[in-house]
Coordinates of C-alpha atoms in Angstrom, one line a residue:
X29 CA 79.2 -111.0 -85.1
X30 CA 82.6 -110.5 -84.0
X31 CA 85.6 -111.8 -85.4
X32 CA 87.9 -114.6 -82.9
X33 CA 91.3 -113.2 -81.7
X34 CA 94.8 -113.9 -83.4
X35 CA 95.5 -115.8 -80.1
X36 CA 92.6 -118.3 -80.7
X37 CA 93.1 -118.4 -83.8
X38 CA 96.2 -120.1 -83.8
X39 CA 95.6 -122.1 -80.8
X40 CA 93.8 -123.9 -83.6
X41 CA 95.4 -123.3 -86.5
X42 CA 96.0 -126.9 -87.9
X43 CA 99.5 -126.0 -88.3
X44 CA 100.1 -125.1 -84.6
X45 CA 102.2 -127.9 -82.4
X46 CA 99.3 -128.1 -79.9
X47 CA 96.9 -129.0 -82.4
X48 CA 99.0 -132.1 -83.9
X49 CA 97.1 -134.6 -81.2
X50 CA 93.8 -133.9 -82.1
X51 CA 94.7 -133.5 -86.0
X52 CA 95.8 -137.4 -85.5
X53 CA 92.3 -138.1 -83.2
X54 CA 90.2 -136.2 -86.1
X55 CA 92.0 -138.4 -88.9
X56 CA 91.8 -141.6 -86.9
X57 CA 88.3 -141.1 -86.8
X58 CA 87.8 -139.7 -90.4
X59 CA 89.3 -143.2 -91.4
X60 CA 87.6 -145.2 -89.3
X61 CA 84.5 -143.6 -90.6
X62 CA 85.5 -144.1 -94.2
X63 CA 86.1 -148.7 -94.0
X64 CA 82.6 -148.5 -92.4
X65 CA 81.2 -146.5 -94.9
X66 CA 83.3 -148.7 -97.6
X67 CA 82.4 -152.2 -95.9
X68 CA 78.9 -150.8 -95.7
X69 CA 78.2 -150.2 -99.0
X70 CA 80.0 -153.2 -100.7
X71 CA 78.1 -156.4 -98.2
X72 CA 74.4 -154.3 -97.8
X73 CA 73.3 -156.6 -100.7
X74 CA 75.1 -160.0 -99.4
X75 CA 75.4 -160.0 -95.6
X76 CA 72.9 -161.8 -93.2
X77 CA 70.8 -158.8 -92.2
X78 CA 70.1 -158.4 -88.4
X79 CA 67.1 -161.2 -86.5
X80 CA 64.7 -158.5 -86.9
X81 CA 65.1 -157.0 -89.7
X82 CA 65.3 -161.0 -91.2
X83 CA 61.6 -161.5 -89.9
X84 CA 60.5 -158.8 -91.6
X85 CA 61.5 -160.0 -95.0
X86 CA 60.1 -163.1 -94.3
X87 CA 57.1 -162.1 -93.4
X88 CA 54.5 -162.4 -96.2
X89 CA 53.8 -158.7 -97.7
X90 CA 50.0 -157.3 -96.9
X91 CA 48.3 -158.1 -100.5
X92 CA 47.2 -154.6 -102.4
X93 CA 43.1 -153.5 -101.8
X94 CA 42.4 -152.5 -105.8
X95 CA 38.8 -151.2 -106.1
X96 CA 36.4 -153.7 -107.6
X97 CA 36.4 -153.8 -111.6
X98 CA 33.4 -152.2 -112.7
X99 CA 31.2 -155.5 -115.0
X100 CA 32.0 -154.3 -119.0
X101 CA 29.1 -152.7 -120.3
X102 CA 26.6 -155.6 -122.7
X103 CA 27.5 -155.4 -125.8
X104 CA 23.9 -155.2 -126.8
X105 CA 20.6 -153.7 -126.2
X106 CA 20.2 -153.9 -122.2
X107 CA 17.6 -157.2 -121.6
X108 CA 18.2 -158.6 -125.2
X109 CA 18.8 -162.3 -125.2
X110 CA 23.0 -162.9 -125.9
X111 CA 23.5 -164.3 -129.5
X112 CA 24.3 -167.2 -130.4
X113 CA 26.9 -166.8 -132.6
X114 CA 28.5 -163.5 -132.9
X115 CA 29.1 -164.0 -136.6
X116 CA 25.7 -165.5 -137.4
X117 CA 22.3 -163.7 -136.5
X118 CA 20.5 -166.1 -137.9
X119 CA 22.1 -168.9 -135.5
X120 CA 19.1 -170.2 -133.9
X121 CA 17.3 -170.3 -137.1
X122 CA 18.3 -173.7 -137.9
X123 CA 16.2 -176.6 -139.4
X124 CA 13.5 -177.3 -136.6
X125 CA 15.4 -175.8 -134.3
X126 CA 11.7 -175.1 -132.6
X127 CA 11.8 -173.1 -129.0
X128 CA 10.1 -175.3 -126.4
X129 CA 7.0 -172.5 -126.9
X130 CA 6.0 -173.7 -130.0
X131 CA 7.3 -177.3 -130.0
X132 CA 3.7 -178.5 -129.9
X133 CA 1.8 -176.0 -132.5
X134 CA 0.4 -177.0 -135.3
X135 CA 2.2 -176.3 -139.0
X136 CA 0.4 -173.7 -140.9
X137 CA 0.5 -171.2 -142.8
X138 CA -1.3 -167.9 -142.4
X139 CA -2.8 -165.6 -145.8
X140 CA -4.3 -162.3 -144.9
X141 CA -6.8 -161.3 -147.7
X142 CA -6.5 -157.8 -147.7
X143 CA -9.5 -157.2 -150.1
X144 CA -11.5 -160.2 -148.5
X145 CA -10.9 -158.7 -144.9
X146 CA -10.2 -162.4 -144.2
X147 CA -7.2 -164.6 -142.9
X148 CA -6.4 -168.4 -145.1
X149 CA -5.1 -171.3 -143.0
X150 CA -3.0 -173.8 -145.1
X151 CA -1.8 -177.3 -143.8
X152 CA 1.5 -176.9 -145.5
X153 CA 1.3 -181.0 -145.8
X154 CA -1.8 -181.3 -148.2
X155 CA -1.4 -177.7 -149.4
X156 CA -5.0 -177.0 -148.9
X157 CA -7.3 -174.4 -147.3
X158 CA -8.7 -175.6 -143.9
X159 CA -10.0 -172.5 -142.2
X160 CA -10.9 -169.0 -143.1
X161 CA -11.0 -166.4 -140.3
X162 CA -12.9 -163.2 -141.0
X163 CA -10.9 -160.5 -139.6
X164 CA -10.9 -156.3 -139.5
X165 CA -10.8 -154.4 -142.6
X166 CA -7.6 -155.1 -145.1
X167 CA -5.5 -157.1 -143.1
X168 CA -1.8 -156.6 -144.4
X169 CA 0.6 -158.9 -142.0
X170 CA 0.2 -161.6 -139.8
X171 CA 3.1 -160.7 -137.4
X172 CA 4.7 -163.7 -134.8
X173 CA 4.9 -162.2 -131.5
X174 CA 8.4 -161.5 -129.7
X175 CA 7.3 -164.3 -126.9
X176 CA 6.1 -166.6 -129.9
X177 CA 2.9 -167.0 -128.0
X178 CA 0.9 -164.5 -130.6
X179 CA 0.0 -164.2 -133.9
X180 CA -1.4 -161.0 -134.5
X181 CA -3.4 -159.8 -137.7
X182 CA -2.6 -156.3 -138.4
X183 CA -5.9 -154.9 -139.8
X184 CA -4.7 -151.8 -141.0
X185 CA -7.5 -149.5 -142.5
X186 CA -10.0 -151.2 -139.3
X187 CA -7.5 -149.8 -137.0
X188 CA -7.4 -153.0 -135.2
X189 CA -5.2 -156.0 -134.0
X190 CA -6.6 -159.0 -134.2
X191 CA -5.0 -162.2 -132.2
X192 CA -4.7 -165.7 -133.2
X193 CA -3.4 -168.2 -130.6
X194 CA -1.7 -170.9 -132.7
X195 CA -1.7 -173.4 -130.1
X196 CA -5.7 -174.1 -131.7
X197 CA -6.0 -171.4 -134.7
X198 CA -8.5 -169.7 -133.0
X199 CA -9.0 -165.6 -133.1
X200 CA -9.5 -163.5 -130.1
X201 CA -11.1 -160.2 -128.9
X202 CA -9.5 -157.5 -131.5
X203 CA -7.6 -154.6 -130.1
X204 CA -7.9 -151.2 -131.0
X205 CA -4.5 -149.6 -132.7
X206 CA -4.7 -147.0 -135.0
X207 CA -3.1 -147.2 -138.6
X208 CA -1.5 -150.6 -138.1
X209 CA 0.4 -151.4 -141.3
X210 CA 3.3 -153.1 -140.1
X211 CA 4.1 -154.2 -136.3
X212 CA 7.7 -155.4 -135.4
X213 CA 9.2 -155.6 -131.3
X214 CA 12.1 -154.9 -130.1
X215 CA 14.9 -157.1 -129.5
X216 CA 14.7 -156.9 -125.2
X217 CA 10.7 -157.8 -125.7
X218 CA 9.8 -154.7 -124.3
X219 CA 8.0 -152.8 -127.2
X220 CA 6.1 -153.4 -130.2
X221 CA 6.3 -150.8 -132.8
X222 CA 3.8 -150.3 -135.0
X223 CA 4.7 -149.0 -139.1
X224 CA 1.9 -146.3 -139.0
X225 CA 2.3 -145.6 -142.8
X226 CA -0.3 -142.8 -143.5
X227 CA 0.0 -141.6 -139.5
X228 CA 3.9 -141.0 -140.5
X229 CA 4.7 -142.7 -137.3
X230 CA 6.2 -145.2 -135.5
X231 CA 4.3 -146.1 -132.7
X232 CA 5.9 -147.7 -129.3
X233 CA 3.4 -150.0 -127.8
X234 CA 3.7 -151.9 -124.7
X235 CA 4.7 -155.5 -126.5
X236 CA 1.5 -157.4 -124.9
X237 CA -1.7 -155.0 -124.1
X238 CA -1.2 -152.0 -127.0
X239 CA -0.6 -149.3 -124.8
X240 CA 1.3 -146.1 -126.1
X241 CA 4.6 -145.6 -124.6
X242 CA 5.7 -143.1 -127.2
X243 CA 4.8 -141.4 -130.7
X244 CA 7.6 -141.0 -132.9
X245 CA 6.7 -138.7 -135.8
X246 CA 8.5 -138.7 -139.5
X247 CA 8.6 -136.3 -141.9
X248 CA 8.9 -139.8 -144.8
X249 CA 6.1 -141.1 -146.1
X250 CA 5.3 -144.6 -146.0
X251 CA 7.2 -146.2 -143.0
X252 CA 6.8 -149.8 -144.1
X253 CA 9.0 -152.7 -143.5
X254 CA 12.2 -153.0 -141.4
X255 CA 15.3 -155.0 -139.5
X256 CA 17.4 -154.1 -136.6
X257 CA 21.3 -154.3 -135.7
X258 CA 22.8 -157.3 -134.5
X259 CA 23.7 -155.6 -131.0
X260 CA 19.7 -154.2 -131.3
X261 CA 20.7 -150.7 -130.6
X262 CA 19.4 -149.7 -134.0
X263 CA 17.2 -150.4 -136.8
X264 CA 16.9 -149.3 -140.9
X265 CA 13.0 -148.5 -141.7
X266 CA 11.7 -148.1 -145.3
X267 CA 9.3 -145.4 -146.7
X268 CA 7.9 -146.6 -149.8
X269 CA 6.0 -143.5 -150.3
X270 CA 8.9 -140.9 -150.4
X271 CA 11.7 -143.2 -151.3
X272 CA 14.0 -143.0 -148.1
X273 CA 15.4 -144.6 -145.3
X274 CA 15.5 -143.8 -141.8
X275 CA 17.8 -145.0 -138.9
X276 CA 16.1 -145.7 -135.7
X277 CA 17.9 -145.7 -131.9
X278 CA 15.8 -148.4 -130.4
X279 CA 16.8 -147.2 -127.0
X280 CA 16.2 -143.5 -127.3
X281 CA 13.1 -144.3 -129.5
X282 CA 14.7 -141.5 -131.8
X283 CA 15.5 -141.4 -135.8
X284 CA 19.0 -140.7 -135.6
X285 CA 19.5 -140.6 -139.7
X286 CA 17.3 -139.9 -142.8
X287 CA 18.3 -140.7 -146.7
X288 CA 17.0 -140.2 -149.8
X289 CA 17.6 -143.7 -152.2
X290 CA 19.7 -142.0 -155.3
X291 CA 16.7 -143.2 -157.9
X292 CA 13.6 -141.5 -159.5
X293 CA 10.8 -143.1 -158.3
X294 CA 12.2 -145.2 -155.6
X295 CA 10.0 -147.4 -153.0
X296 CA 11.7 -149.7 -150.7
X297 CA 10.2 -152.6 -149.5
X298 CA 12.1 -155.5 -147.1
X299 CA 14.9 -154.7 -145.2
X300 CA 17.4 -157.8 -144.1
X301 CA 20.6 -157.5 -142.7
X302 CA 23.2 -159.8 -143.6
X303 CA 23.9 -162.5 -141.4
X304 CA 27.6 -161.1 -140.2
X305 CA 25.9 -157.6 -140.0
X306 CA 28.3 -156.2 -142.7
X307 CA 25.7 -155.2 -144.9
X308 CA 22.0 -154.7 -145.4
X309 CA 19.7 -155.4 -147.7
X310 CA 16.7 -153.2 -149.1
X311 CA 13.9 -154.3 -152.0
X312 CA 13.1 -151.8 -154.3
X313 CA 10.2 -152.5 -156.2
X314 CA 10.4 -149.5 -158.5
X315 CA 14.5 -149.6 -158.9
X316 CA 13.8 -153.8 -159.9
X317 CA 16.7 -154.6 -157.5
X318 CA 17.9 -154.6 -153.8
X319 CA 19.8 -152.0 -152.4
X320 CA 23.3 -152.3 -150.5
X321 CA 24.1 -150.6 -147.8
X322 CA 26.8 -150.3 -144.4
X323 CA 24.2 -149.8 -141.5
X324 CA 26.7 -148.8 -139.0
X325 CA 27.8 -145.8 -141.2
X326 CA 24.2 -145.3 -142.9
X327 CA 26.5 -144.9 -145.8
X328 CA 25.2 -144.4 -149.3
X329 CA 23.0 -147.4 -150.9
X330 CA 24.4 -149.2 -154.0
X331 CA 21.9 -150.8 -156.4
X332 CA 22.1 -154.5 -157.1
X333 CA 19.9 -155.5 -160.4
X334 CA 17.6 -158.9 -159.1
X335 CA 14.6 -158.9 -161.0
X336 CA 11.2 -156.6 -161.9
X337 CA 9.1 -155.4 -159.1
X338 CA 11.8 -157.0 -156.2
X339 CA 9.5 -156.8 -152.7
X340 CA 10.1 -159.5 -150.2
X341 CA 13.7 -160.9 -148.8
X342 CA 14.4 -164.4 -146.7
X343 CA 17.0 -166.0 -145.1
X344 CA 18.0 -169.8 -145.9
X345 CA 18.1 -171.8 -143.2
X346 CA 22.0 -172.3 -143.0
X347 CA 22.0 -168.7 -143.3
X348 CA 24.0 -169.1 -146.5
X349 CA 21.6 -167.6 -149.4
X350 CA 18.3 -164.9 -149.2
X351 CA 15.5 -165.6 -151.3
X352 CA 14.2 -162.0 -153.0
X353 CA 10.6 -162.0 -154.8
X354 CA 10.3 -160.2 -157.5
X355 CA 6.5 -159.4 -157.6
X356 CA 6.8 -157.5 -161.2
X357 CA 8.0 -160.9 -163.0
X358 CA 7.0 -163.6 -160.8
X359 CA 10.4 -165.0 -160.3
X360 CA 12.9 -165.5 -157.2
X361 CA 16.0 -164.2 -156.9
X362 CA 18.6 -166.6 -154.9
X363 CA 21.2 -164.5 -153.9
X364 CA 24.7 -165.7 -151.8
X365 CA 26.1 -164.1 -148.7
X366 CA 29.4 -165.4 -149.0
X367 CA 30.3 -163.6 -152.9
X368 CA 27.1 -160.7 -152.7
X369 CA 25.8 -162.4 -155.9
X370 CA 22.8 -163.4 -157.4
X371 CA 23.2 -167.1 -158.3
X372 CA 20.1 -167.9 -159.6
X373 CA 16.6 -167.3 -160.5
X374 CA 13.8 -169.4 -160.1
X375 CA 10.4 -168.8 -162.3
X376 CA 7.0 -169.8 -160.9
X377 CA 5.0 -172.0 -163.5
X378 CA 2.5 -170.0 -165.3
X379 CA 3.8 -166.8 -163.9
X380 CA 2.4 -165.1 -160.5
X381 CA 3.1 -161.8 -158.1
X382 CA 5.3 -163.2 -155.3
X383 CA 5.1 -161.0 -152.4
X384 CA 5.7 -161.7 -148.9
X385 CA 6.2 -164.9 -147.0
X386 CA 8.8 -167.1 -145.2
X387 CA 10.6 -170.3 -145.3
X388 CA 9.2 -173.3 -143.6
X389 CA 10.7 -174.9 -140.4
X390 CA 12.5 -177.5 -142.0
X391 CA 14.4 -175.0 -145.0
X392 CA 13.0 -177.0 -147.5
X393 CA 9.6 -175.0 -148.7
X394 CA 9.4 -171.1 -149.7
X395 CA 5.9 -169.8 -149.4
X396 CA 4.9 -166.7 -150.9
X397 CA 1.7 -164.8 -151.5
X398 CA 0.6 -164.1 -154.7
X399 CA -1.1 -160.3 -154.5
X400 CA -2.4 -160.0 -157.7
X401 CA -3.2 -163.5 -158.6
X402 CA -5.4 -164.9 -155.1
X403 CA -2.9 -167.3 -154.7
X404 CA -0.3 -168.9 -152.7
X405 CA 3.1 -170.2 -153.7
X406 CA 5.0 -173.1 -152.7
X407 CA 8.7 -173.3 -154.3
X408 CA 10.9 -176.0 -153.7
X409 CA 14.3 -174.6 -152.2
X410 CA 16.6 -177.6 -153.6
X411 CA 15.1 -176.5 -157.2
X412 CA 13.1 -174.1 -157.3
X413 CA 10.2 -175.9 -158.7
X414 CA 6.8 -174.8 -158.0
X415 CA 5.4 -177.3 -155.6
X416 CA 2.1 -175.8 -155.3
X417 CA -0.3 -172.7 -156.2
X418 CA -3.1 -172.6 -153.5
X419 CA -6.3 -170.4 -154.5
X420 CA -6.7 -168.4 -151.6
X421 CA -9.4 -164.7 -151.3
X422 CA -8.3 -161.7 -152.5
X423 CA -4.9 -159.8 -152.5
X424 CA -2.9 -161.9 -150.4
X425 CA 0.0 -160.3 -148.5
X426 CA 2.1 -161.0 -145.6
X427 CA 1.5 -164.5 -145.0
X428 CA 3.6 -166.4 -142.2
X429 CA 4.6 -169.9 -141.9
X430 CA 4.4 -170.8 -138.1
X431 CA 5.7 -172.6 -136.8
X432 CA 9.5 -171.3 -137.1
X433 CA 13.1 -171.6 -135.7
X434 CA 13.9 -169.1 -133.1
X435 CA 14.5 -168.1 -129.7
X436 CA 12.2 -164.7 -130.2
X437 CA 10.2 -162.6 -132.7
X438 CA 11.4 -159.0 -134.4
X439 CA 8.4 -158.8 -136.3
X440 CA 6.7 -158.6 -139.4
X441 CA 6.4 -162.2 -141.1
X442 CA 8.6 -163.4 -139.2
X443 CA 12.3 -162.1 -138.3
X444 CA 13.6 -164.6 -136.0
X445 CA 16.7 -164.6 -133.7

């Protein structure tokens, strides 16, 4: 580019004479510029903005379109009935808090006979015998249903299930189920699972006609009693055989943890959770004691001494105290929630083999079978006196007391939430 001539260049040379008007002209205006900037910037935040731009700000702003929250996942197993109380499993397990479904049924109490191949009914009021219904061969547990509605008889070396309606006491047509030692459901009602001890599996079953849904092999021996998480994603299973535990996804229908117990001989029974879910509860009937554990963690079981031969485990009614059997002395164990001590011990008159059983639906009357002995037990739960020993066939297991409290059925005896 080429360079402007000296003569140009000082026609506007700021310094030249001819210049001096438009210097004053480009000044003038420089100034002029600067008080508008100046008043500009020193009133934008006070002065009465223009009609226009007033309407604007007084118009009401356009609210902001978020995307809809997504619903917080439940904090339980999907379908599972809500608890009651967060802090209390055993909520709706109050005295004679009875569900509408079994408001009307009669009280009894129901003894399989596992070497009479026969079921005892008990009116709990008179404590005598009033029915005995032959059944398949060594029945081990009459289980409650998760809809209440069932009682079913789990025959376990028959192979069959055999129902009792306890609207009228009456059995119906058996069903065929192989190995059925134990039978609990799942919390949502969907499954039953049946504790197929010498199969070595647990068995998912639809929860009203028996049908597989899915085997679930075990390399433990034994599976035989259990209880599941308060949120019912989980549950703890005993092997009494091989002396271990096993943790269950109920969802997956997958053992998601295994553990040896830390003692010779071991052989679980009951499994209770406490009523907070802080710890859990496992009868060992070899190690004379229950066993303490964290579920969530699985962590390592600690060994509380109760009493010779401990086998079952039930929950007071003001979910304060469990009652633990201890089938090698024929004594009870009353141990407290709130310090995770044994309080008490209550001896049967004249001795016994308390094994399985339940509370009745008042909280005021343990029953318990007594294996060994063809007997039943009655203990008062104020004292602990023995209010009755009914004579009953031979090797009596896991009686229920039905009507209970509860909204629905887990299984076994009885495990009511």
């Amino acid at each position: 580019m080429s360079r402007p001539s000296r003569a140009s260049a000082a026609a506007t040379s700021p310094t030249s004479p001819a210049s001096a008007p438009r210097r004053a002209a480009l000044l003038l205006t420089g100034a002029t510029a600067a008080v508008l900037l100046v008043t500009g910037c020193g009133t934008l935040g006070s002065r009465t903005p223009e009609p226009e731009h007033a309407a604007a700000a007084a118009a009401p702003k356009a609210p902001v379109r978020r995307p809809p929250a997504k619903p917080a996942a439940p904090p339980g197993l999907p379908g599972m009935p809500p608890p009651l109380d967060p802090k209390d499993v055993y909520a709706a397990d109050r005295p004679n808090a009875l569900s509408p479904v079994v408001r009307n049924f009669p009280s009894r109490v129901y003894v399989p006979n596992t070497e009479s191949n026969t079921v005892s009914v008990i009116d709990p009021k008179t404590y005598k015998v009033i029915e005995t219904i032959p059944v398949g061969e060594q029945p081990q547990h009459v289980v409650p249903s998760w809809d209440l509605k069932t009682l079913w008889v789990n025959n376990d070396v028959g192979n069959t299930l055999t129902p009792i309606d306890p609207a009228t006491g009456k059995p119906g047509p058996t069903i065929d189920v192989h190995d059925p030692y134990n039978l609990y459901f799942t919390p949502d009602g969907r499954y039953a699972i049946v504790m197929a001890s010498l199969d070595q599996q647990l068995v998912f079953r639809d929860a009203h006609t028996m049908a597989v849904k899915k085997t679930v092999p075990v390399s433990c021996y034994g599976v035989n009693h259990a209880d599941f998480s308060a949120d019912g994603r989980y549950f703890i299973v005993s092997c009494e055989f091989s002396g271990e535990l096993l943790k269950v996804d109920t969802a997956q229908m997958k053992v998601i943890g295994q553990q040896k117990l830390p003692f010779d001989g071991a052989m679980p029974q009951d499994v209770k959770m406490a009523p907070d879910g802080s710890a859990w509860y496992i009868a060992d009937m070899m190690a004379d004691g229950v066993w303490v554990m964290n579920g969530d963690t699985f962590s390592k079981p600690v060994l509380m001494p109760t009493g010779k031969g401990a086998h079952g485990l039930y929950v007071s009614r003001d979910s304060k105290s469990m009652y633990i059997s201890n089938r090698g002395e024929g004594s009870v164990s009353v141990f407290d929630f709130g310090t995770r001590k044994v309080l008490k011990k209550w001896h049967i008159d004249g001795g016994g083999s308390p094994d399985m059983g339940g509370v009745s639906a008042d909280g005021k009357v343990l029953w318990l079978s007594g294996r060994y002995d063809s007997e039943v037990y009655a203990l008062d739960t104020a004292t602990g006196r023995t209010l009755a020993k009914i004579p009953v066939g031979a090797g009596p297991h896991g009686l229920a007391v039905y009507p209970q409290p509860g909204r629905y059925s887990l299984g076994h005896t009885g495990i009511f939430r």
